[in-house]
Amino acid sequence: MDIYNLTTVTQFILIGLSDLPEVRYLLFVVFAIIYQVTLVGNGAIVLAIGTEKKLHTPMYYFLVNLSLLDIFCPSATVPKMLENLLTKHHSISFFGCALQLYFLVALAGTEVFLLAVMAYDRYVAICFPLRYMLIMTKVRSVQLTAGTWAAGFLNSLLHTVSTFRLSFCKSNRVNQYYCDIPSVVALSCSSTYVAEMLVLVVGGILGISAFLATFLSYIYIISTILKIQSVEGKHKAFSTCASHLLVVCLFYGTAIFTYIRPSSSPHSPARDRLISMVYGVITPMLNPMIYSLKNMEVKEALRRLLCPRACLQPL
């Protein structure tokens, strides 16, 4: 149903995969399992680090925040997506759409900034190991983390207000399974210049700055590791940042593939939405697996959390 009367725009229709009804039950099962694995995996990381005193360091403090983001971010979209897959009611209220967009952009933006902070933490740890505890104090860690959350949510507030101040009269059908800035702005019948420029300028500056901070940190990290003489020393230094480097590559790789790649075909928008669905939920699920497999301290903490009695028994 399209809406042309400005005074009656009270809801949007999330198209999702409504044009592929033959696979919606299969997709519901797949995404429900992925979502549950995401919640359990990231929740286990938070509990394991919280209960292991020796992991109460800046690196693991940032990891807890990353795991919380990987819980909150899919929770902003997946429950509604599962409801739409299971039922024929794909509507979302105007306020609900604005709220979903706000939290999605805020949490995704916060994760971009947090990955940059985590890269800086590894840069200090590897390039300035003797000064690490003096630079990355508990107060500094809290300040950096609070800054990432504040920047993400303030940035999202700016974009959400500029997006929903537009007039909507073309259609109320959102060509996505969630409310996102491009898909909502595309429905506007008023000038979208300000909203689009805010995304390009503000979002571009913040996003590129965070990416460059992450990229340059790893350039210095790799350069420092290559200067280490012993193979054992190189391996030990690289092992401290390998997990985070994999997470960074996964995050930016999937983002580039999802948003920057050309559409698969003008006649297959459903395929593009399916790809967006997969890459929107796969990264938060894989992050705890990467850290639990590549980081021995996290692996040991998870083992103690999941089997406390067995782990206390002498080998």
GROMACS .gro file of C-alpha atoms in nm, residues 83-296:
model
  214
   83GLU     CA    1   0.844  -1.147   1.289
   84ASN     CA    2   0.813  -1.039   0.925
   85LEU     CA    3   0.938  -1.375   0.800
   86LEU     CA    4   0.690  -1.562   1.018
   87THR     CA    5   0.384  -1.344   0.959
   88LYS     CA    6   0.231  -1.153   0.670
   89HIS     CA    7   0.229  -0.825   0.865
   90HIS     CA    8   0.540  -0.634   0.754
   91SER     CA    9   0.444  -0.292   0.886
   92ILE     CA   10   0.639  -0.080   1.133
   93SER     CA   11   0.513   0.243   1.286
   94PHE     CA   12   0.665   0.578   1.191
   95PHE     CA   13   0.807   0.613   1.543
   96GLY     CA   14   0.923   0.251   1.545
   97CYS     CA   15   1.106   0.303   1.216
   98ALA     CA   16   1.276   0.617   1.349
   99LEU     CA   17   1.375   0.437   1.670
  100GLN     CA   18   1.512   0.137   1.480
  101LEU     CA   19   1.714   0.359   1.246
  102TYR     CA   20   1.849   0.561   1.539
  103PHE     CA   21   1.976   0.262   1.735
  104LEU     CA   22   2.107   0.081   1.427
  105VAL     CA   23   2.313   0.378   1.308
  106ALA     CA   24   2.424   0.460   1.664
  107LEU     CA   25   2.542   0.107   1.742
  108ALA     CA   26   2.710   0.054   1.404
  109GLY     CA   27   2.885   0.391   1.435
  110THR     CA   28   2.996   0.313   1.790
  111GLU     CA   29   3.147  -0.015   1.669
  112VAL     CA   30   3.346   0.167   1.399
  113PHE     CA   31   3.490   0.404   1.661
  114LEU     CA   32   3.551   0.123   1.910
  115LEU     CA   33   3.749  -0.081   1.655
  116ALA     CA   34   3.971   0.226   1.605
  117VAL     CA   35   4.021   0.257   1.982
  118MET     CA   36   4.104  -0.114   2.008
  119ALA     CA   37   4.358  -0.075   1.726
  120TYR     CA   38   4.516   0.218   1.914
  121ASP     CA   39   4.531   0.004   2.229
  122ARG     CA   40   4.720  -0.269   2.040
  123TYR     CA   41   4.946  -0.003   1.885
  124VAL     CA   42   5.047   0.124   2.229
  125ALA     CA   43   5.089  -0.230   2.365
  126ILE     CA   44   5.322  -0.342   2.085
  127CYS     CA   45   5.504  -0.021   1.993
  128PHE     CA   46   5.541   0.115   2.349
  129PRO     CA   47   5.520  -0.193   2.577
  130LEU     CA   48   5.711  -0.035   2.868
  131ARG     CA   49   5.480   0.269   2.874
  132TYR     CA   50   5.157   0.079   2.808
  133MET     CA   51   5.029   0.081   3.168
  134LEU     CA   52   5.109   0.451   3.200
  135ILE     CA   53   4.925   0.542   2.879
  136MET     CA   54   4.629   0.302   2.889
  137THR     CA   55   4.516   0.361   3.245
  138LYS     CA   56   4.173   0.260   3.371
  139VAL     CA   57   4.056   0.622   3.353
  140ARG     CA   58   4.186   0.661   2.997
  141SER     CA   59   4.015   0.337   2.893
  142VAL     CA   60   3.681   0.453   3.034
  143GLN     CA   61   3.719   0.793   2.868
  144LEU     CA   62   3.795   0.639   2.529
  145THR     CA   63   3.504   0.396   2.556
  146ALA     CA   64   3.260   0.665   2.669
  147GLY     CA   65   3.378   0.880   2.379
  148THR     CA   66   3.303   0.608   2.124
  149TRP     CA   67   2.949   0.554   2.258
  150ALA     CA   68   2.882   0.929   2.279
  151ALA     CA   69   3.013   0.991   1.926
  152GLY     CA   70   2.808   0.703   1.784
  153PHE     CA   71   2.481   0.809   1.946
  154LEU     CA   72   2.522   1.183   1.881
  155ASN     CA   73   2.610   1.115   1.518
  156SER     CA   74   2.302   0.895   1.484
  157LEU     CA   75   2.080   1.158   1.644
  158LEU     CA   76   2.188   1.408   1.379
  159HIS     CA   77   2.113   1.169   1.093
  160THR     CA   78   1.784   1.046   1.240
  161VAL     CA   79   1.647   1.397   1.290
  162SER     CA   80   1.752   1.507   0.940
  163THR     CA   81   1.598   1.192   0.787
  164PHE     CA   82   1.260   1.201   0.959
  165ARG     CA   83   1.210   1.574   0.912
  166LEU     CA   84   1.155   1.494   0.544
  167SER     CA   85   0.809   1.470   0.389
  168PHE     CA   86   0.702   1.125   0.273
  169CYS     CA   87   0.448   1.094  -0.007
  170LYS     CA   88   0.602   0.874  -0.278
  171SER     CA   89   0.553   0.542  -0.105
  172ASN     CA   90   0.571   0.381   0.236
  173ARG     CA   91   0.743   0.063   0.115
  174VAL     CA   92   1.097   0.042   0.257
  175ASN     CA   93   1.312  -0.162   0.017
  176GLN     CA   94   1.493  -0.340   0.301
  177TYR     CA   95   1.420  -0.562   0.602
  178TYR     CA   96   1.494  -0.275   0.842
  179CYS     CA   97   1.479   0.105   0.842
  180ASP     CA   98   1.808   0.246   0.714
  181ILE     CA   99   1.898   0.597   0.601
  182PRO     CA  100   1.923   0.533   0.221
  183SER     CA  101   1.604   0.325   0.203
  184VAL     CA  102   1.398   0.576   0.406
  185VAL     CA  103   1.538   0.888   0.237
  186ALA     CA  104   1.450   0.733  -0.101
  187LEU     CA  105   1.080   0.755  -0.005
  188SER     CA  106   1.087   1.131   0.051
  189CYS     CA  107   0.904   1.369  -0.185
  190SER     CA  108   1.083   1.675  -0.043
  191SER     CA  109   1.444   1.784  -0.098
  192THR     CA  110   1.687   1.529   0.044
  193TYR     CA  111   1.995   1.744  -0.016
  194VAL     CA  112   2.062   1.824   0.353
  195ALA     CA  113   2.012   1.464   0.469
  196GLU     CA  114   2.234   1.327   0.193
  197MET     CA  115   2.506   1.586   0.251
  198LEU     CA  116   2.507   1.508   0.624
  199VAL     CA  117   2.566   1.142   0.544
  200LEU     CA  118   2.842   1.224   0.296
  201VAL     CA  119   3.018   1.495   0.497
  202VAL     CA  120   2.965   1.410   0.865
  203GLY     CA  121   2.942   1.035   0.821
  204GLY     CA  122   3.228   1.040   0.570
  205ILE     CA  123   3.460   1.242   0.792
  206LEU     CA  124   3.393   1.033   1.102
  207GLY     CA  125   3.399   0.701   0.918
  208ILE     CA  126   3.715   0.776   0.720
  209SER     CA  127   3.887   0.914   1.032
  210ALA     CA  128   3.810   0.596   1.226
  211PHE     CA  129   3.922   0.378   0.936
  212LEU     CA  130   4.248   0.572   0.894
  213ALA     CA  131   4.317   0.552   1.269
  214THR     CA  132   4.269   0.174   1.253
  215PHE     CA  133   4.470   0.136   0.932
  216LEU     CA  134   4.764   0.352   1.047
  217SER     CA  135   4.774   0.178   1.385
  218TYR     CA  136   4.822  -0.156   1.212
  219ILE     CA  137   5.079  -0.014   0.972
  220TYR     CA  138   5.291   0.085   1.275
  221ILE     CA  139   5.213  -0.244   1.451
  222ILE     CA  140   5.323  -0.455   1.153
  223SER     CA  141   5.632  -0.239   1.104
  224THR     CA  142   5.729  -0.287   1.470
  225ILE     CA  143   5.667  -0.664   1.458
  226LEU     CA  144   5.886  -0.703   1.148
  227LYS     CA  145   6.175  -0.534   1.332
  228ILE     CA  146   6.169  -0.797   1.609
  229GLN     CA  147   6.465  -1.032   1.559
  230SER     CA  148   6.340  -1.359   1.707
  231VAL     CA  149   6.064  -1.568   1.550
  232GLU     CA  150   5.919  -1.634   1.896
  233GLY     CA  151   5.905  -1.262   1.969
  234LYS     CA  152   5.730  -1.192   1.640
  235HIS     CA  153   5.476  -1.466   1.706
  236LYS     CA  154   5.407  -1.343   2.059
  237ALA     CA  155   5.362  -0.982   1.942
  238PHE     CA  156   5.136  -1.079   1.653
  239SER     CA  157   4.925  -1.309   1.871
  240THR     CA  158   4.824  -1.013   2.088
  241CYS     CA  159   4.653  -0.839   1.795
  242ALA     CA  160   4.565  -1.125   1.556
  243SER     CA  161   4.207  -1.162   1.684
  244HIS     CA  162   4.133  -0.792   1.658
  245LEU     CA  163   4.290  -0.773   1.311
  246LEU     CA  164   4.063  -1.054   1.193
  247VAL     CA  165   3.758  -0.879   1.340
  248VAL     CA  166   3.855  -0.551   1.169
  249CYS     CA  167   3.901  -0.725   0.832
  250LEU     CA  168   3.569  -0.906   0.873
  251PHE     CA  169   3.384  -0.587   0.971
  252TYR     CA  170   3.516  -0.365   0.692
  253GLY     CA  171   3.518  -0.646   0.437
  254THR     CA  172   3.153  -0.731   0.487
  255ALA     CA  173   3.057  -0.362   0.501
  256ILE     CA  174   3.232  -0.293   0.170
  257PHE     CA  175   3.080  -0.602   0.009
  258THR     CA  176   2.731  -0.514   0.132
  259TYR     CA  177   2.715  -0.139   0.073
  260ILE     CA  178   2.979  -0.052  -0.189
  261ARG     CA  179   2.953  -0.342  -0.432
  262PRO     CA  180   2.727  -0.298  -0.738
  263SER     CA  181   2.381  -0.452  -0.727
  264SER     CA  182   2.378  -0.811  -0.847
  265SER     CA  183   2.106  -0.735  -1.102
  266PRO     CA  184   1.837  -0.473  -1.152
  267HIS     CA  185   1.589  -0.761  -1.168
  268SER     CA  186   1.693  -0.929  -0.843
  269PRO     CA  187   1.652  -0.680  -0.555
  270ALA     CA  188   1.553  -0.970  -0.328
  271ARG     CA  189   1.900  -1.120  -0.373
  272ASP     CA  190   2.059  -0.793  -0.262
  273ARG     CA  191   1.833  -0.780   0.044
  274LEU     CA  192   1.921  -1.140   0.129
  275ILE     CA  193   2.295  -1.059   0.109
  276SER     CA  194   2.233  -0.759   0.334
  277MET     CA  195   2.051  -0.987   0.580
  278VAL     CA  196   2.332  -1.243   0.588
  279TYR     CA  197   2.611  -0.991   0.636
  280GLY     CA  198   2.407  -0.794   0.890
  281VAL     CA  199   2.397  -1.088   1.130
  282ILE     CA  200   2.704  -1.295   1.041
  283THR     CA  201   2.972  -1.059   1.176
  284PRO     CA  202   2.832  -1.033   1.533
  285MET     CA  203   2.807  -1.414   1.540
  286LEU     CA  204   3.165  -1.473   1.424
  287ASN     CA  205   3.338  -1.218   1.649
  288PRO     CA  206   3.316  -1.425   1.973
  289MET     CA  207   3.424  -1.735   1.779
  290ILE     CA  208   3.734  -1.553   1.653
  291TYR     CA  209   3.831  -1.435   2.001
  292SER     CA  210   3.761  -1.770   2.166
  293LEU     CA  211   3.964  -1.960   1.906
  294LYS     CA  212   4.257  -1.720   1.862
  295ASN     CA  213   4.297  -1.586   2.216
  296MET     CA  214   4.418  -1.840   2.472
   0.00000   0.00000   0.00000
